[in-house]
PDB file of N, CA and C in Angstrom:
ATOM      1  N   PHE V  41     168.993 -46.735 140.059  1.00 79.00           N
ATOM      2  CA  PHE V  41     170.409 -46.416 140.042  1.00 79.00           C
ATOM      3  C   PHE V  41     171.121 -47.169 141.150  1.00 79.00           C
ATOM      4  N   VAL V  42     172.374 -47.437 140.947  1.00 81.00           N
ATOM      5  CA  VAL V  42     173.184 -48.073 141.979  1.00 81.00           C
ATOM      6  C   VAL V  42     173.948 -46.955 142.693  1.00 81.00           C
ATOM      7  N   GLY V  43     173.294 -46.324 143.628  1.00 85.00           N
ATOM      8  CA  GLY V  43     173.903 -45.248 144.402  1.00 85.00           C
ATOM      9  C   GLY V  43     173.479 -43.873 143.942  1.00 85.00           C
ATOM     10  N   LEU V  44     173.566 -42.948 144.874  1.00 89.00           N
ATOM     11  CA  LEU V  44     173.158 -41.573 144.618  1.00 89.00           C
ATOM     12  C   LEU V  44     174.087 -40.878 143.618  1.00 89.00           C
ATOM     13  N   LYS V  45     175.382 -41.127 143.713  1.00 87.00           N
ATOM     14  CA  LYS V  45     176.331 -40.515 142.775  1.00 87.00           C
ATOM     15  C   LYS V  45     176.021 -40.950 141.341  1.00 87.00           C
ATOM     16  N   ALA V  46     175.710 -42.218 141.162  1.00 90.00           N
ATOM     17  CA  ALA V  46     175.366 -42.716 139.827  1.00 90.00           C
ATOM     18  C   ALA V  46     174.122 -42.012 139.286  1.00 90.00           C
ATOM     19  N   ALA V  47     173.161 -41.758 140.161  1.00 92.00           N
ATOM     20  CA  ALA V  47     171.941 -41.061 139.741  1.00 92.00           C
ATOM     21  C   ALA V  47     172.278 -39.658 139.242  1.00 92.00           C
ATOM     22  N   PHE V  48     173.101 -38.917 139.990  1.00 90.00           N
ATOM     23  CA  PHE V  48     173.476 -37.574 139.572  1.00 90.00           C
ATOM     24  C   PHE V  48     174.362 -37.604 138.328  1.00 90.00           C
ATOM     25  N   ASP V  49     175.276 -38.547 138.256  1.00 89.00           N
ATOM     26  CA  ASP V  49     176.176 -38.648 137.101  1.00 89.00           C
ATOM     27  C   ASP V  49     175.441 -39.018 135.815  1.00 89.00           C
ATOM     28  N   SER V  50     174.272 -39.634 135.928  1.00 93.00           N
ATOM     29  CA  SER V  50     173.517 -40.073 134.754  1.00 93.00           C
ATOM     30  C   SER V  50     172.968 -38.919 133.931  1.00 93.00           C
ATOM     31  N   GLY V  51     172.793 -37.765 134.568  1.00 90.00           N
ATOM     32  CA  GLY V  51     172.200 -36.627 133.874  1.00 90.00           C
ATOM     33  C   GLY V  51     170.689 -36.714 133.763  1.00 90.00           C
ATOM     34  N   LYS V  52     170.084 -37.736 134.354  1.00 94.00           N
ATOM     35  CA  LYS V  52     168.637 -37.927 134.266  1.00 94.00           C
ATOM     36  C   LYS V  52     167.861 -37.191 135.356  1.00 94.00           C
ATOM     37  N   ILE V  53     168.546 -36.700 136.359  1.00 96.00           N
ATOM     38  CA  ILE V  53     167.878 -35.946 137.414  1.00 96.00           C
ATOM     39  C   ILE V  53     167.660 -34.528 136.916  1.00 96.00           C
ATOM     40  N   LYS V  54     166.426 -34.074 137.032  1.00 96.00           N
ATOM     41  CA  LYS V  54     166.049 -32.761 136.524  1.00 96.00           C
ATOM     42  C   LYS V  54     165.521 -31.886 137.653  1.00 96.00           C
ATOM     43  N   ALA V  55     165.559 -30.577 137.438  1.00 97.00           N
ATOM     44  CA  ALA V  55     165.016 -29.626 138.401  1.00 97.00           C
ATOM     45  C   ALA V  55     163.587 -30.024 138.753  1.00 97.00           C
ATOM     46  N   GLY V  56     163.278 -29.994 140.060  1.00 98.00           N
ATOM     47  CA  GLY V  56     161.941 -30.348 140.533  1.00 98.00           C
ATOM     48  C   GLY V  56     161.788 -31.806 140.930  1.00 98.00           C
ATOM     49  N   ASP V  57     162.775 -32.653 140.638  1.00 98.00           N
ATOM     50  CA  ASP V  57     162.700 -34.072 141.004  1.00 98.00           C
ATOM     51  C   ASP V  57     162.859 -34.263 142.507  1.00 98.00           C
ATOM     52  N   THR V  58     162.296 -35.354 143.008  1.00 97.00           N
ATOM     53  CA  THR V  58     162.503 -35.793 144.392  1.00 97.00           C
ATOM     54  C   THR V  58     163.087 -37.188 144.350  1.00 97.00           C
ATOM     55  N   LEU V  59     164.215 -37.380 145.029  1.00 96.00           N
ATOM     56  CA  LEU V  59     164.870 -38.682 145.109  1.00 96.00           C
ATOM     57  C   LEU V  59     164.539 -39.291 146.465  1.00 96.00           C
ATOM     58  N   LEU V  60     163.863 -40.425 146.462  1.00 96.00           N
ATOM     59  CA  LEU V  60     163.472 -41.108 147.693  1.00 96.00           C
ATOM     60  C   LEU V  60     164.445 -42.242 147.957  1.00 96.00           C
ATOM     61  N   LEU V  61     165.088 -42.196 149.112  1.00 95.00           N
ATOM     62  CA  LEU V  61     166.110 -43.182 149.443  1.00 95.00           C
ATOM     63  C   LEU V  61     165.584 -44.231 150.408  1.00 95.00           C
ATOM     64  N   LYS V  62     165.928 -45.486 150.141  1.00 94.00           N
ATOM     65  CA  LYS V  62     165.629 -46.572 151.075  1.00 94.00           C
ATOM     66  C   LYS V  62     166.462 -46.378 152.328  1.00 94.00           C
ATOM     67  N   GLY V  63     166.068 -47.007 153.401  1.00 95.00           N
ATOM     68  CA  GLY V  63     166.857 -46.956 154.620  1.00 95.00           C
ATOM     69  C   GLY V  63     168.201 -47.631 154.405  1.00 95.00           C
ATOM     70  N   GLY V  64     169.226 -47.153 155.095  1.00 95.00           N
ATOM     71  CA  GLY V  64     170.544 -47.762 154.994  1.00 95.00           C
ATOM     72  C   GLY V  64     171.630 -46.719 154.979  1.00 95.00           C
ATOM     73  N   SER V  65     172.866 -47.183 154.850  1.00 95.00           N
ATOM     74  CA  SER V  65     174.023 -46.303 154.870  1.00 95.00           C
ATOM     75  C   SER V  65     174.461 -45.986 153.444  1.00 95.00           C
ATOM     76  N   TYR V  66     174.652 -44.698 153.183  1.00 93.00           N
ATOM     77  CA  TYR V  66     175.050 -44.230 151.863  1.00 93.00           C
ATOM     78  C   TYR V  66     176.474 -43.672 151.852  1.00 93.00           C
ATOM     79  N   GLY V  67     177.182 -43.805 152.965  1.00 94.00           N
ATOM     80  CA  GLY V  67     178.587 -43.395 153.009  1.00 94.00           C
ATOM     81  C   GLY V  67     178.778 -41.901 152.846  1.00 94.00           C
ATOM     82  N   THR V  68     179.689 -41.519 151.955  1.00 94.00           N
ATOM     83  CA  THR V  68     179.984 -40.104 151.708  1.00 94.00           C
ATOM     84  C   THR V  68     179.671 -39.770 150.256  1.00 94.00           C
ATOM     85  N   ILE V  69     179.371 -38.488 150.016  1.00 93.00           N
ATOM     86  CA  ILE V  69     179.106 -38.052 148.647  1.00 93.00           C
ATOM     87  C   ILE V  69     179.462 -36.579 148.504  1.00 93.00           C
ATOM     88  N   ASP V  70     179.961 -36.225 147.345  1.00 93.00           N
ATOM     89  CA  ASP V  70     180.273 -34.847 146.993  1.00 93.00           C
ATOM     90  C   ASP V  70     179.411 -34.506 145.782  1.00 93.00           C
ATOM     91  N   LEU V  71     178.451 -33.622 145.977  1.00 92.00           N
ATOM     92  CA  LEU V  71     177.538 -33.238 144.898  1.00 92.00           C
ATOM     93  C   LEU V  71     177.939 -31.881 144.340  1.00 92.00           C
ATOM     94  N   LYS V  72     178.022 -31.795 143.018  1.00 91.00           N
ATOM     95  CA  LYS V  72     178.411 -30.554 142.353  1.00 91.00           C
ATOM     96  C   LYS V  72     177.335 -30.073 141.390  1.00 91.00           C
ATOM     97  N   ALA V  73     176.190 -30.729 141.390  1.00 92.00           N
ATOM     98  CA  ALA V  73     175.125 -30.425 140.442  1.00 92.00           C
ATOM     99  C   ALA V  73     174.447 -29.098 140.762  1.00 92.00           C
ATOM    100  N   SER V  74     173.947 -28.464 139.729  1.00 94.00           N
ATOM    101  CA  SER V  74     173.231 -27.206 139.868  1.00 94.00           C
ATOM    102  C   SER V  74     171.919 -27.307 139.106  1.00 94.00           C
ATOM    103  N   PHE V  75     170.838 -26.855 139.745  1.00 97.00           N
ATOM    104  CA  PHE V  75     169.513 -26.947 139.141  1.00 97.00           C
ATOM    105  C   PHE V  75     168.822 -25.594 139.213  1.00 97.00           C
ATOM    106  N   THR V  76     167.875 -25.365 138.316  1.00 97.00           N
ATOM    107  CA  THR V  76     167.142 -24.093 138.288  1.00 97.00           C
ATOM    108  C   THR V  76     166.038 -24.036 139.334  1.00 97.00           C
ATOM    109  N   SER V  77     165.582 -25.190 139.806  1.00 97.00           N
ATOM    110  CA  SER V  77     164.646 -25.272 140.928  1.00 97.00           C
ATOM    111  C   SER V  77     165.058 -26.476 141.767  1.00 97.00           C
ATOM    112  N   PRO V  78     164.591 -26.538 143.015  1.00 97.00           N
ATOM    113  CA  PRO V  78     165.113 -27.553 143.941  1.00 97.00           C
ATOM    114  C   PRO V  78     164.943 -29.007 143.499  1.00 97.00           C
ATOM    115  N   VAL V  79     165.972 -29.782 143.763  1.00 98.00           N
ATOM    116  CA  VAL V  79     165.928 -31.243 143.716  1.00 98.00           C
ATOM    117  C   VAL V  79     166.004 -31.675 145.176  1.00 98.00           C
ATOM    118  N   VAL V  80     165.046 -32.498 145.593  1.00 98.00           N
ATOM    119  CA  VAL V  80     164.964 -32.922 146.991  1.00 98.00           C
ATOM    120  C   VAL V  80     165.506 -34.342 147.119  1.00 98.00           C
ATOM    121  N   ILE V  81     166.373 -34.539 148.103  1.00 97.00           N
ATOM    122  CA  ILE V  81     166.895 -35.865 148.443  1.00 97.00           C
ATOM    123  C   ILE V  81     166.369 -36.169 149.837  1.00 97.00           C
ATOM    124  N   GLN V  82     165.581 -37.237 149.968  1.00 97.00           N
ATOM    125  CA  GLN V  82     164.995 -37.542 151.272  1.00 97.00           C
ATOM    126  C   GLN V  82     164.803 -39.033 151.466  1.00 97.00           C
ATOM    127  N   SER V  83     164.683 -39.425 152.738  1.00 97.00           N
ATOM    128  CA  SER V  83     164.394 -40.820 153.090  1.00 97.00           C
ATOM    129  C   SER V  83     162.939 -41.131 152.765  1.00 97.00           C
ATOM    130  N   LEU V  84     162.686 -42.373 152.374  1.00 96.00           N
ATOM    131  CA  LEU V  84     161.310 -42.836 152.247  1.00 96.00           C
ATOM    132  C   LEU V  84     160.622 -42.721 153.605  1.00 96.00           C
ATOM    133  N   THR V  85     159.329 -42.518 153.616  1.00 95.00           N
ATOM    134  CA  THR V  85     158.577 -42.437 154.863  1.00 95.00           C
ATOM    135  C   THR V  85     158.809 -43.691 155.693  1.00 95.00           C
ATOM    136  N   GLY V  86     159.177 -43.500 156.961  1.00 95.00           N
ATOM    137  CA  GLY V  86     159.416 -44.618 157.864  1.00 95.00           C
ATOM    138  C   GLY V  86     160.792 -45.250 157.737  1.00 95.00           C
ATOM    139  N   LYS V  87     161.627 -44.745 156.847  1.00 96.00           N
ATOM    140  CA  LYS V  87     162.986 -45.271 156.647  1.00 96.00           C
ATOM    141  C   LYS V  87     164.008 -44.223 157.083  1.00 96.00           C
ATOM    142  N   SER V  88     165.244 -44.660 157.282  1.00 95.00           N
ATOM    143  CA  SER V  88     166.307 -43.744 157.684  1.00 95.00           C
ATOM    144  C   SER V  88     167.521 -43.938 156.787  1.00 95.00           C
ATOM    145  N   ALA V  89     167.706 -43.010 155.868  1.00 96.00           N
ATOM    146  CA  ALA V  89     168.896 -43.018 155.022  1.00 96.00           C
ATOM    147  C   ALA V  89     169.983 -42.245 155.761  1.00 96.00           C
ATOM    148  N   HIS V  90     171.146 -42.862 155.900  1.00 96.00           N
ATOM    149  CA  HIS V  90     172.245 -42.272 156.669  1.00 96.00           C
ATOM    150  C   HIS V  90     173.436 -41.985 155.772  1.00 96.00           C
ATOM    151  N   PHE V  91     174.003 -40.790 155.928  1.00 96.00           N
ATOM    152  CA  PHE V  91     175.234 -40.410 155.249  1.00 96.00           C
ATOM    153  C   PHE V  91     176.288 -40.120 156.297  1.00 96.00           C
ATOM    154  N   ASP V  92     177.526 -40.574 156.060  1.00 97.00           N
ATOM    155  CA  ASP V  92     178.630 -40.214 156.938  1.00 97.00           C
ATOM    156  C   ASP V  92     179.022 -38.764 156.716  1.00 97.00           C
ATOM    157  N   TRP V  93     178.882 -38.318 155.459  1.00 95.00           N
ATOM    158  CA  TRP V  93     179.329 -36.982 155.096  1.00 95.00           C
ATOM    159  C   TRP V  93     178.713 -36.619 153.755  1.00 95.00           C
ATOM    160  N   ILE V  94     178.224 -35.375 153.638  1.00 94.00           N
ATOM    161  CA  ILE V  94     177.693 -34.852 152.377  1.00 94.00           C
ATOM    162  C   ILE V  94     178.368 -33.510 152.131  1.00 94.00           C
ATOM    163  N   GLU V  95     178.932 -33.342 150.955  1.00 95.00           N
ATOM    164  CA  GLU V  95     179.515 -32.048 150.596  1.00 95.00           C
ATOM    165  C   GLU V  95     178.812 -31.532 149.356  1.00 95.00           C
ATOM    166  N   LEU V  96     178.390 -30.290 149.414  1.00 94.00           N
ATOM    167  CA  LEU V  96     177.840 -29.600 148.252  1.00 94.00           C
ATOM    168  C   LEU V  96     178.928 -28.618 147.835  1.00 94.00           C
ATOM    169  N   SER V  97     179.557 -28.868 146.701  1.00 92.00           N
ATOM    170  CA  SER V  97     180.725 -28.075 146.326  1.00 92.00           C
ATOM    171  C   SER V  97     180.595 -27.519 144.919  1.00 92.00           C
ATOM    172  N   GLY V  98     181.584 -26.723 144.562  1.00 91.00           N
ATOM    173  CA  GLY V  98     181.604 -26.142 143.226  1.00 91.00           C
ATOM    174  C   GLY V  98     180.387 -25.275 142.997  1.00 91.00           C
ATOM    175  N   SER V  99     179.659 -25.566 141.948  1.00 90.00           N
ATOM    176  CA  SER V  99     178.481 -24.768 141.597  1.00 90.00           C
ATOM    177  C   SER V  99     177.188 -25.385 142.116  1.00 90.00           C
ATOM    178  N   ALA V 100     177.272 -26.271 143.099  1.00 93.00           N
ATOM    179  CA  ALA V 100     176.064 -26.924 143.635  1.00 93.00           C
ATOM    180  C   ALA V 100     175.031 -25.871 144.026  1.00 93.00           C
ATOM    181  N   ARG V 101     173.797 -26.084 143.560  1.00 96.00           N
ATOM    182  CA  ARG V 101     172.732 -25.124 143.834  1.00 96.00           C
ATOM    183  C   ARG V 101     171.385 -25.827 143.736  1.00 96.00           C
ATOM    184  N   ASN V 102     170.467 -25.428 144.606  1.00 97.00           N
ATOM    185  CA  ASN V 102     169.089 -25.941 144.611  1.00 97.00           C
ATOM    186  C   ASN V 102     169.023 -27.445 144.896  1.00 97.00           C
ATOM    187  N   ILE V 103     169.771 -27.889 145.882  1.00 97.00           N
ATOM    188  CA  ILE V 103     169.694 -29.265 146.359  1.00 97.00           C
ATOM    189  C   ILE V 103     169.201 -29.204 147.809  1.00 97.00           C
ATOM    190  N   THR V 104     168.066 -29.841 148.066  1.00 97.00           N
ATOM    191  CA  THR V 104     167.454 -29.824 149.389  1.00 97.00           C
ATOM    192  C   THR V 104     167.558 -31.204 150.006  1.00 97.00           C
ATOM    193  N   LEU V 105     168.033 -31.278 151.255  1.00 96.00           N
ATOM    194  CA  LEU V 105     168.174 -32.529 151.989  1.00 96.00           C
ATOM    195  C   LEU V 105     167.089 -32.589 153.055  1.00 96.00           C
ATOM    196  N   LYS V 106     166.337 -33.706 153.113  1.00 96.00           N
ATOM    197  CA  LYS V 106     165.248 -33.854 154.080  1.00 96.00           C
ATOM    198  C   LYS V 106     165.275 -35.234 154.725  1.00 96.00           C
ATOM    199  N   ASN V 107     165.026 -35.265 156.015  1.00 94.00           N
ATOM    200  CA  ASN V 107     164.858 -36.528 156.762  1.00 94.00           C
ATOM    201  C   ASN V 107     166.002 -37.506 156.561  1.00 94.00           C
ATOM    202  N   LEU V 108     167.214 -36.999 156.549  1.00 95.00           N
ATOM    203  CA  LEU V 108     168.413 -37.836 156.443  1.00 95.00           C
ATOM    204  C   LEU V 108     169.127 -37.805 157.776  1.00 95.00           C
ATOM    205  N   SER V 109     169.905 -38.838 158.054  1.00 91.00           N
ATOM    206  CA  SER V 109     170.669 -38.829 159.301  1.00 91.00           C
ATOM    207  C   SER V 109     172.142 -39.048 159.010  1.00 91.00           C
TER     208      SER V 109
END
């Protein structure tokens, strides 16, 4: 996918998925997705994915953020 928003907008992310991000800047994102079990968003091992701002809004549920800066 070209960006995290595109991945969520695609509808292909399912409950239980883990999204591994390359190191770099991802800017800002507003996530409104809701899942029945956690979806994990995390940096690849040894990499640092950076967000300026993350908002979980609306009905956002079961989104776990790990190892992000």
